[in-house]
Coordinates of C-alpha atoms in Angstrom, one line a residue:
X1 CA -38.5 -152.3 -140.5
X2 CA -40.9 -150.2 -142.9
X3 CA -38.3 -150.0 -145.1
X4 CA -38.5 -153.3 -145.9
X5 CA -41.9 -153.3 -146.0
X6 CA -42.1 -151.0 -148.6
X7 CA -39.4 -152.8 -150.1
X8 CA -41.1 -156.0 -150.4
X9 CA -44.5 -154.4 -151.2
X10 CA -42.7 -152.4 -154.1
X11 CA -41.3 -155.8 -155.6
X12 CA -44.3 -157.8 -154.8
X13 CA -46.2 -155.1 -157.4
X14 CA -43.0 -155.3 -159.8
X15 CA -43.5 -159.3 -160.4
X16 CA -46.9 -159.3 -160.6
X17 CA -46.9 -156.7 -163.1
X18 CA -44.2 -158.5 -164.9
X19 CA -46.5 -161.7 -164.5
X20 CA -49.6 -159.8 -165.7
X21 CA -48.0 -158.6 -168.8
X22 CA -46.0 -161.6 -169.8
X23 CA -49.4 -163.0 -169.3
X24 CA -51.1 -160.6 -172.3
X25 CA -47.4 -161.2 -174.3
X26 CA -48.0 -164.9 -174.4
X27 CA -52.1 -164.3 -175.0
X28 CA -51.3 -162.1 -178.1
X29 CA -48.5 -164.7 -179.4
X30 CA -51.3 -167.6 -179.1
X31 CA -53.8 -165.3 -180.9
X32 CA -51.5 -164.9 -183.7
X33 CA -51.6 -167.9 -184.6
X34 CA -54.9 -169.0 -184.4
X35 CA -56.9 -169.9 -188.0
X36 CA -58.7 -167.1 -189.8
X37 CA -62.4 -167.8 -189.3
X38 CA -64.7 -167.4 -192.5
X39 CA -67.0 -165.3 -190.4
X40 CA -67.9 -162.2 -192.4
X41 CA -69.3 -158.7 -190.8
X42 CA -72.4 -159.4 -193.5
X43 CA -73.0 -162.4 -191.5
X44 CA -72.5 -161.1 -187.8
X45 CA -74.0 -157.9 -188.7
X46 CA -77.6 -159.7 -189.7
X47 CA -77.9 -162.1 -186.6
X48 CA -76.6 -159.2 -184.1
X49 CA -78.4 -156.1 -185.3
X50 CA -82.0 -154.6 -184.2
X51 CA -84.8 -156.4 -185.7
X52 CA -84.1 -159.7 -185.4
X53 CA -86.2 -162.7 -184.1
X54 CA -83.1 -163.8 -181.3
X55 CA -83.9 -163.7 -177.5
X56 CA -81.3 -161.3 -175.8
X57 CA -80.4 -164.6 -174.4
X58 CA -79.7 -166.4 -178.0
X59 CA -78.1 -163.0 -178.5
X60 CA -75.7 -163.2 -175.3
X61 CA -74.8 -167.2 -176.6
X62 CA -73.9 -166.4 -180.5
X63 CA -72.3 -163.0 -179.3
X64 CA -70.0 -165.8 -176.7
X65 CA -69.9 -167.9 -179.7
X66 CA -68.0 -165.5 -182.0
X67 CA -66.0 -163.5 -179.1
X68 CA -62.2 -164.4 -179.9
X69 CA -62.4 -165.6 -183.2
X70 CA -59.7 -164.3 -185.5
X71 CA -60.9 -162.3 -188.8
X72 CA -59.5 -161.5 -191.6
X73 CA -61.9 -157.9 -193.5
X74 CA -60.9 -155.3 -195.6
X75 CA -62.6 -151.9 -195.3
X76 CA -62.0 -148.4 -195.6
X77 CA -60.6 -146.3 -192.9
X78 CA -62.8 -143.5 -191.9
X79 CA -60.9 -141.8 -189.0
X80 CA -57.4 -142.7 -186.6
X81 CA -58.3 -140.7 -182.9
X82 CA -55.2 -139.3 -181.0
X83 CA -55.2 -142.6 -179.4
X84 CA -54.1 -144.5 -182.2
X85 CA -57.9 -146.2 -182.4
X86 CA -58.4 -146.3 -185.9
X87 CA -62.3 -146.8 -187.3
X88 CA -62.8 -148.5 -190.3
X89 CA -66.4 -148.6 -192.8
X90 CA -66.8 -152.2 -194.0
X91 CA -70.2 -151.5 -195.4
X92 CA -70.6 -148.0 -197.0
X93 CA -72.3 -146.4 -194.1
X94 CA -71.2 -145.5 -190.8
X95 CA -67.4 -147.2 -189.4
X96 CA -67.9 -150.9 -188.4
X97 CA -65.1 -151.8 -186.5
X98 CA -62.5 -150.0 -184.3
X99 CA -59.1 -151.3 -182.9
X100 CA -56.0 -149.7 -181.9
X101 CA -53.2 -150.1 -183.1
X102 CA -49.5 -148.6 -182.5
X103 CA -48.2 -145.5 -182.8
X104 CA -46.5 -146.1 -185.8
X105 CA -49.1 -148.2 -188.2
X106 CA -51.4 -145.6 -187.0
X107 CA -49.8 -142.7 -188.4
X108 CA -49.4 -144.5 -191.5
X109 CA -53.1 -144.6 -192.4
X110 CA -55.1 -142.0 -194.1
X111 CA -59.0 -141.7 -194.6
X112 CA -60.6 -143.5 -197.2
X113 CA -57.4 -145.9 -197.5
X114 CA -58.4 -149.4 -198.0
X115 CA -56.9 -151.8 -195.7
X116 CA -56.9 -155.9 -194.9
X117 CA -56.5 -156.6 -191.8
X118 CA -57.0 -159.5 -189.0
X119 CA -57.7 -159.4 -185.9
X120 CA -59.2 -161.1 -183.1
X121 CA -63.0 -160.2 -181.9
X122 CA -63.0 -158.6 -178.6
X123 CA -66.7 -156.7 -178.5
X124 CA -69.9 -156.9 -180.1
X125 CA -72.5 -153.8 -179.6
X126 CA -76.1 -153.5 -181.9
X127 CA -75.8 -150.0 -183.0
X128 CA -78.7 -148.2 -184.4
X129 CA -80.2 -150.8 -186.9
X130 CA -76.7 -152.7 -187.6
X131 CA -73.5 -153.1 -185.1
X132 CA -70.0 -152.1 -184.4
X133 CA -66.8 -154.8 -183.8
X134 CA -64.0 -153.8 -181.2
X135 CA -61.0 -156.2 -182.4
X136 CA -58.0 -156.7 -180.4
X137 CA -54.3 -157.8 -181.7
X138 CA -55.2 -156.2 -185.3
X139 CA -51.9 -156.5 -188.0
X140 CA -52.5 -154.7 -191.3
X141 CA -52.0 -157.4 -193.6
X142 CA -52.5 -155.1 -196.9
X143 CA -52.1 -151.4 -196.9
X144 CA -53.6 -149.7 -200.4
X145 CA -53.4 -146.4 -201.2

């Protein structure tokens, strides 16, 4: 009898794992597809960072505004971690944006490579005087250098 218990516990946590990733599968399919917003960083970057006149709740909206929207940016990449996140410097500074990204496309990147790619906005943070993007479902369109 706790045999079966088990049993049915083990394959009640295989199917709704199963569930829960098919679930992320068909999310990252749909994202795919979405349009390429015109937003820029320029443009996020000067309503999100320190200094200006928004509320934190006018922040909270535009930041719930822009969460999800698919990008399309080209910047330079500044460092890949040993977890495949790779950081990339839109602006000149300090990196921008992070995202992960698989093992493979990871290891193909080198510092100061320019890159295009889109992605889909996951996080907004004000950093210091500007702000820093986490982007989910990221494909290097164009790889240079």
């Amino acid at each position: 009898m706790d045999k079966r218990r088990v049993l049915v516990a083990v394959l009640a946590a295989v199917l709704i794992g199963a569930v829960a990733a098919g679930g992320l599968f068909l999310r990252d399919f749909r994202e795919r597809r979405l349009p390429v917003s015109s937003l820029t960083y320029a443009e996020i970057e000067a309503r999100v960072s320190r200094g200006t006149d928004l509320t934190q709740a006018q922040l909270d909206d535009y930041i719930s505004s822009i969460r999800g929207k698919r990008v399309r940016w080209k910047g330079e990449v500044e460092e890949v971690d040993s977890d495949y996140r790779v950081f990339v410097d839109l602006d000149g500074f300090f990196y921008d944006v992070e995202f992960p990204l698989d093992r493979e496309a990871a290891l193909s990147l080198k510092r100061g490579q320019e890159i295009v790619f889109v992605g889909i906005i996951d996080r907004i943070e004000r950093y210091l005087l500007s702000c820093r993007l986490t982007l989910r479902n990221v494909q290097i369109e164009e790889n240079q250098g």
